[in-house]
Amino acid sequence: MQAIADFFTWLFNDKVGVICLIAGGAVLCLIIALLMERKTKRRYFNHEKTEGDWDLFGDDEE
C-alpha cells in the first residue's frame, strides 16, 4: 500500500511526475483520436470528396 501512496505522491507533487502525467494524457488523447478517425473513415468510405474536403492521412487520389 505504501508503494502506491509513494507513486501518487511522486506523480502529483514532483515536477517530473507532473510532466509525465501531462505527457501521458496527451499521448492517450492522440491515440484515441487516431483510432476514432480510422473508425469513422471506414464507416463513411463511400463519401465522395468535394473541393473543400481534406484528409488527415493524405490519401488523396487525384
PDB file of N, CA and C in Angstrom:
ATOM      1  N   MET A   1       0.809  -1.180   0.000  1.00  0.00           N
ATOM      2  CA  MET A   1       0.000   0.000   0.000  1.00  0.00           C
ATOM      3  C   MET A   1       0.862   1.257   0.000  1.00  0.00           C
ATOM      4  N   GLN A   2       1.971   1.183   0.689  1.00  0.00           N
ATOM      5  CA  GLN A   2       2.860   2.340   0.769  1.00  0.00           C
ATOM      6  C   GLN A   2       3.468   2.671  -0.594  1.00  0.00           C
ATOM      7  N   ALA A   3       3.709   1.645  -1.417  1.00  0.00           N
ATOM      8  CA  ALA A   3       4.282   1.883  -2.745  1.00  0.00           C
ATOM      9  C   ALA A   3       3.307   2.663  -3.625  1.00  0.00           C
ATOM     10  N   ILE A   4       2.028   2.361  -3.506  1.00  0.00           N
ATOM     11  CA  ILE A   4       1.023   3.085  -4.291  1.00  0.00           C
ATOM     12  C   ILE A   4       0.936   4.532  -3.818  1.00  0.00           C
ATOM     13  N   ALA A   5       0.968   4.732  -2.529  1.00  0.00           N
ATOM     14  CA  ALA A   5       0.926   6.089  -1.979  1.00  0.00           C
ATOM     15  C   ALA A   5       2.166   6.871  -2.405  1.00  0.00           C
ATOM     16  N   ASP A   6       3.323   6.232  -2.399  1.00  0.00           N
ATOM     17  CA  ASP A   6       4.552   6.904  -2.847  1.00  0.00           C
ATOM     18  C   ASP A   6       4.489   7.254  -4.329  1.00  0.00           C
ATOM     19  N   PHE A   7       3.898   6.376  -5.147  1.00  0.00           N
ATOM     20  CA  PHE A   7       3.762   6.649  -6.576  1.00  0.00           C
ATOM     21  C   PHE A   7       2.886   7.867  -6.815  1.00  0.00           C
ATOM     22  N   PHE A   8       1.724   7.926  -6.140  1.00  0.00           N
ATOM     23  CA  PHE A   8       0.837   9.063  -6.324  1.00  0.00           C
ATOM     24  C   PHE A   8       1.444  10.353  -5.777  1.00  0.00           C
ATOM     25  N   THR A   9       2.202  10.251  -4.712  1.00  0.00           N
ATOM     26  CA  THR A   9       2.910  11.423  -4.188  1.00  0.00           C
ATOM     27  C   THR A   9       3.918  11.926  -5.212  1.00  0.00           C
ATOM     28  N   TRP A  10       4.665  11.017  -5.818  1.00  0.00           N
ATOM     29  CA  TRP A  10       5.625  11.406  -6.858  1.00  0.00           C
ATOM     30  C   TRP A  10       4.900  11.998  -8.066  1.00  0.00           C
ATOM     31  N   LEU A  11       3.786  11.367  -8.476  1.00  0.00           N
ATOM     32  CA  LEU A  11       3.073  11.775  -9.680  1.00  0.00           C
ATOM     33  C   LEU A  11       2.499  13.184  -9.561  1.00  0.00           C
ATOM     34  N   PHE A  12       1.985  13.541  -8.406  1.00  0.00           N
ATOM     35  CA  PHE A  12       1.309  14.827  -8.266  1.00  0.00           C
ATOM     36  C   PHE A  12       2.128  15.904  -7.560  1.00  0.00           C
ATOM     37  N   ASN A  13       3.201  15.543  -6.867  1.00  0.00           N
ATOM     38  CA  ASN A  13       3.958  16.538  -6.109  1.00  0.00           C
ATOM     39  C   ASN A  13       5.336  16.831  -6.678  1.00  0.00           C
ATOM     40  N   ASP A  14       5.846  15.989  -7.542  1.00  0.00           N
ATOM     41  CA  ASP A  14       7.168  16.197  -8.118  1.00  0.00           C
ATOM     42  C   ASP A  14       7.021  16.797  -9.517  1.00  0.00           C
ATOM     43  N   LYS A  15       7.941  17.673  -9.889  1.00  0.00           N
ATOM     44  CA  LYS A  15       7.869  18.332 -11.200  1.00  0.00           C
ATOM     45  C   LYS A  15       7.941  17.317 -12.339  1.00  0.00           C
ATOM     46  N   VAL A  16       8.821  16.327 -12.233  1.00  0.00           N
ATOM     47  CA  VAL A  16       8.946  15.294 -13.264  1.00  0.00           C
ATOM     48  C   VAL A  16       7.681  14.442 -13.327  1.00  0.00           C
ATOM     49  N   GLY A  17       7.073  14.155 -12.192  1.00  0.00           N
ATOM     50  CA  GLY A  17       5.844  13.378 -12.166  1.00  0.00           C
ATOM     51  C   GLY A  17       4.696  14.101 -12.857  1.00  0.00           C
ATOM     52  N   VAL A  18       4.581  15.398 -12.643  1.00  0.00           N
ATOM     53  CA  VAL A  18       3.526  16.180 -13.287  1.00  0.00           C
ATOM     54  C   VAL A  18       3.753  16.239 -14.793  1.00  0.00           C
ATOM     55  N   ILE A  19       5.002  16.377 -15.227  1.00  0.00           N
ATOM     56  CA  ILE A  19       5.318  16.375 -16.657  1.00  0.00           C
ATOM     57  C   ILE A  19       4.954  15.025 -17.270  1.00  0.00           C
ATOM     58  N   CYS A  20       5.259  13.937 -16.583  1.00  0.00           N
ATOM     59  CA  CYS A  20       4.887  12.597 -17.072  1.00  0.00           C
ATOM     60  C   CYS A  20       3.370  12.449 -17.148  1.00  0.00           C
ATOM     61  N   LEU A  21       2.652  12.996 -16.186  1.00  0.00           N
ATOM     62  CA  LEU A  21       1.199  12.935 -16.179  1.00  0.00           C
ATOM     63  C   LEU A  21       0.612  13.686 -17.378  1.00  0.00           C
ATOM     64  N   ILE A  22       1.118  14.866 -17.653  1.00  0.00           N
ATOM     65  CA  ILE A  22       0.633  15.664 -18.782  1.00  0.00           C
ATOM     66  C   ILE A  22       0.994  15.004 -20.111  1.00  0.00           C
ATOM     67  N   ALA A  23       2.233  14.543 -20.234  1.00  0.00           N
ATOM     68  CA  ALA A  23       2.667  13.886 -21.479  1.00  0.00           C
ATOM     69  C   ALA A  23       1.881  12.596 -21.716  1.00  0.00           C
ATOM     70  N   GLY A  24       1.641  11.829 -20.674  1.00  0.00           N
ATOM     71  CA  GLY A  24       0.864  10.600 -20.811  1.00  0.00           C
ATOM     72  C   GLY A  24      -0.568  10.883 -21.237  1.00  0.00           C
ATOM     73  N   GLY A  25      -1.161  11.935 -20.707  1.00  0.00           N
ATOM     74  CA  GLY A  25      -2.512  12.323 -21.101  1.00  0.00           C
ATOM     75  C   GLY A  25      -2.576  12.763 -22.547  1.00  0.00           C
ATOM     76  N   ALA A  26      -1.564  13.501 -22.997  1.00  0.00           N
ATOM     77  CA  ALA A  26      -1.531  13.949 -24.396  1.00  0.00           C
ATOM     78  C   ALA A  26      -1.384  12.759 -25.346  1.00  0.00           C
ATOM     79  N   VAL A  27      -0.536  11.816 -25.005  1.00  0.00           N
ATOM     80  CA  VAL A  27      -0.342  10.620 -25.844  1.00  0.00           C
ATOM     81  C   VAL A  27      -1.616   9.781 -25.873  1.00  0.00           C
ATOM     82  N   LEU A  28      -2.273   9.636 -24.739  1.00  0.00           N
ATOM     83  CA  LEU A  28      -3.520   8.878 -24.687  1.00  0.00           C
ATOM     84  C   LEU A  28      -4.595   9.533 -25.560  1.00  0.00           C
ATOM     85  N   CYS A  29      -4.730  10.853 -25.484  1.00  0.00           N
ATOM     86  CA  CYS A  29      -5.715  11.555 -26.324  1.00  0.00           C
ATOM     87  C   CYS A  29      -5.372  11.421 -27.802  1.00  0.00           C
ATOM     88  N   LEU A  30      -4.103  11.461 -28.161  1.00  0.00           N
ATOM     89  CA  LEU A  30      -3.686  11.298 -29.551  1.00  0.00           C
ATOM     90  C   LEU A  30      -4.041   9.911 -30.075  1.00  0.00           C
ATOM     91  N   ILE A  31      -3.791   8.886 -29.288  1.00  0.00           N
ATOM     92  CA  ILE A  31      -4.115   7.515 -29.706  1.00  0.00           C
ATOM     93  C   ILE A  31      -5.617   7.351 -29.893  1.00  0.00           C
ATOM     94  N   ILE A  32      -6.402   7.882 -28.952  1.00  0.00           N
ATOM     95  CA  ILE A  32      -7.861   7.788 -29.061  1.00  0.00           C
ATOM     96  C   ILE A  32      -8.354   8.520 -30.304  1.00  0.00           C
ATOM     97  N   ALA A  33      -7.816   9.703 -30.583  1.00  0.00           N
ATOM     98  CA  ALA A  33      -8.238  10.469 -31.755  1.00  0.00           C
ATOM     99  C   ALA A  33      -7.902   9.731 -33.053  1.00  0.00           C
ATOM    100  N   LEU A  34      -6.733   9.136 -33.140  1.00  0.00           N
ATOM    101  CA  LEU A  34      -6.356   8.402 -34.347  1.00  0.00           C
ATOM    102  C   LEU A  34      -7.243   7.174 -34.561  1.00  0.00           C
ATOM    103  N   LEU A  35      -7.534   6.452 -33.487  1.00  0.00           N
ATOM    104  CA  LEU A  35      -8.401   5.279 -33.612  1.00  0.00           C
ATOM    105  C   LEU A  35      -9.812   5.680 -34.038  1.00  0.00           C
ATOM    106  N   MET A  36     -10.326   6.757 -33.489  1.00  0.00           N
ATOM    107  CA  MET A  36     -11.664   7.207 -33.865  1.00  0.00           C
ATOM    108  C   MET A  36     -11.709   7.706 -35.297  1.00  0.00           C
ATOM    109  N   GLU A  37     -10.644   8.366 -35.753  1.00  0.00           N
ATOM    110  CA  GLU A  37     -10.581   8.845 -37.138  1.00  0.00           C
ATOM    111  C   GLU A  37     -10.589   7.664 -38.113  1.00  0.00           C
ATOM    112  N   ARG A  38      -9.828   6.651 -37.813  1.00  0.00           N
ATOM    113  CA  ARG A  38      -9.795   5.474 -38.695  1.00  0.00           C
ATOM    114  C   ARG A  38     -11.141   4.754 -38.718  1.00  0.00           C
ATOM    115  N   LYS A  39     -11.802   4.662 -37.562  1.00  0.00           N
ATOM    116  CA  LYS A  39     -13.111   4.011 -37.498  1.00  0.00           C
ATOM    117  C   LYS A  39     -14.132   4.806 -38.316  1.00  0.00           C
ATOM    118  N   THR A  40     -14.099   6.120 -38.207  1.00  0.00           N
ATOM    119  CA  THR A  40     -15.011   6.964 -38.972  1.00  0.00           C
ATOM    120  C   THR A  40     -14.722   6.864 -40.461  1.00  0.00           C
ATOM    121  N   LYS A  41     -13.454   6.802 -40.818  1.00  0.00           N
ATOM    122  CA  LYS A  41     -13.083   6.690 -42.231  1.00  0.00           C
ATOM    123  C   LYS A  41     -13.589   5.376 -42.822  1.00  0.00           C
ATOM    124  N   ARG A  42     -13.518   4.289 -42.046  1.00  0.00           N
ATOM    125  CA  ARG A  42     -14.028   3.002 -42.516  1.00  0.00           C
ATOM    126  C   ARG A  42     -15.544   3.008 -42.656  1.00  0.00           C
ATOM    127  N   ARG A  43     -16.221   3.698 -41.746  1.00  0.00           N
ATOM    128  CA  ARG A  43     -17.675   3.716 -41.770  1.00  0.00           C
ATOM    129  C   ARG A  43     -18.211   4.520 -42.958  1.00  0.00           C
ATOM    130  N   TYR A  44     -17.560   5.635 -43.288  1.00  0.00           N
ATOM    131  CA  TYR A  44     -18.033   6.511 -44.361  1.00  0.00           C
ATOM    132  C   TYR A  44     -17.091   6.444 -45.563  1.00  0.00           C
ATOM    133  N   PHE A  45     -16.756   5.245 -46.001  1.00  0.00           N
ATOM    134  CA  PHE A  45     -15.794   5.057 -47.078  1.00  0.00           C
ATOM    135  C   PHE A  45     -16.326   5.519 -48.425  1.00  0.00           C
ATOM    136  N   ASN A  46     -17.630   5.561 -48.617  1.00  0.00           N
ATOM    137  CA  ASN A  46     -18.175   5.911 -49.921  1.00  0.00           C
ATOM    138  C   ASN A  46     -18.525   7.394 -50.037  1.00  0.00           C
ATOM    139  N   HIS A  47     -18.045   8.198 -49.125  1.00  0.00           N
ATOM    140  CA  HIS A  47     -18.282   9.640 -49.168  1.00  0.00           C
ATOM    141  C   HIS A  47     -17.466  10.247 -50.310  1.00  0.00           C
ATOM    142  N   GLU A  48     -18.150  10.877 -51.248  1.00  0.00           N
ATOM    143  CA  GLU A  48     -17.444  11.496 -52.364  1.00  0.00           C
ATOM    144  C   GLU A  48     -16.814  12.798 -51.909  1.00  0.00           C
ATOM    145  N   LYS A  49     -15.538  12.979 -52.224  1.00  0.00           N
ATOM    146  CA  LYS A  49     -14.827  14.184 -51.815  1.00  0.00           C
ATOM    147  C   LYS A  49     -15.239  15.363 -52.676  1.00  0.00           C
ATOM    148  N   THR A  50     -15.382  16.488 -52.015  1.00  0.00           N
ATOM    149  CA  THR A  50     -15.692  17.722 -52.720  1.00  0.00           C
ATOM    150  C   THR A  50     -14.452  18.607 -52.715  1.00  0.00           C
ATOM    151  N   GLU A  51     -14.594  19.795 -53.229  1.00  0.00           N
ATOM    152  CA  GLU A  51     -13.457  20.717 -53.341  1.00  0.00           C
ATOM    153  C   GLU A  51     -12.864  21.080 -51.972  1.00  0.00           C
ATOM    154  N   GLY A  52     -13.726  21.231 -50.956  1.00  0.00           N
ATOM    155  CA  GLY A  52     -13.259  21.684 -49.650  1.00  0.00           C
ATOM    156  C   GLY A  52     -12.882  20.583 -48.679  1.00  0.00           C
ATOM    157  N   ASP A  53     -12.993  19.323 -49.065  1.00  0.00           N
ATOM    158  CA  ASP A  53     -12.661  18.224 -48.167  1.00  0.00           C
ATOM    159  C   ASP A  53     -11.150  18.080 -48.005  1.00  0.00           C
ATOM    160  N   TRP A  54     -10.738  17.650 -46.831  1.00  0.00           N
ATOM    161  CA  TRP A  54      -9.329  17.360 -46.571  1.00  0.00           C
ATOM    162  C   TRP A  54      -9.258  16.032 -45.836  1.00  0.00           C
ATOM    163  N   ASP A  55      -8.079  15.431 -45.852  1.00  0.00           N
ATOM    164  CA  ASP A  55      -7.908  14.109 -45.277  1.00  0.00           C
ATOM    165  C   ASP A  55      -6.731  14.131 -44.312  1.00  0.00           C
ATOM    166  N   LEU A  56      -6.937  13.618 -43.124  1.00  0.00           N
ATOM    167  CA  LEU A  56      -5.895  13.603 -42.111  1.00  0.00           C
ATOM    168  C   LEU A  56      -4.704  12.745 -42.536  1.00  0.00           C
ATOM    169  N   PHE A  57      -4.962  11.649 -43.230  1.00  0.00           N
ATOM    170  CA  PHE A  57      -3.907  10.727 -43.591  1.00  0.00           C
ATOM    171  C   PHE A  57      -3.349  10.963 -44.989  1.00  0.00           C
ATOM    172  N   GLY A  58      -3.888  11.909 -45.746  1.00  0.00           N
ATOM    173  CA  GLY A  58      -3.337  12.266 -47.047  1.00  0.00           C
ATOM    174  C   GLY A  58      -3.532  11.231 -48.127  1.00  0.00           C
ATOM    175  N   ASP A  59      -4.684  10.569 -48.145  1.00  0.00           N
ATOM    176  CA  ASP A  59      -4.940   9.552 -49.156  1.00  0.00           C
ATOM    177  C   ASP A  59      -5.612  10.131 -50.393  1.00  0.00           C
ATOM    178  N   ASP A  60      -5.204  11.308 -50.801  1.00  0.00           N
ATOM    179  CA  ASP A  60      -5.809  11.941 -51.965  1.00  0.00           C
ATOM    180  C   ASP A  60      -5.437  11.179 -53.230  1.00  0.00           C
ATOM    181  N   GLU A  61      -6.439  10.798 -53.971  1.00  0.00           N
ATOM    182  CA  GLU A  61      -6.220  10.043 -55.207  1.00  0.00           C
ATOM    183  C   GLU A  61      -6.682  10.900 -56.392  1.00  0.00           C
ATOM    184  N   GLU A  62      -5.942  11.940 -56.669  1.00  0.00           N
ATOM    185  CA  GLU A  62      -6.321  12.850 -57.750  1.00  0.00           C
ATOM    186  C   GLU A  62      -5.513  12.599 -58.988  1.00  0.00           C
TER     187      GLU A  62
END
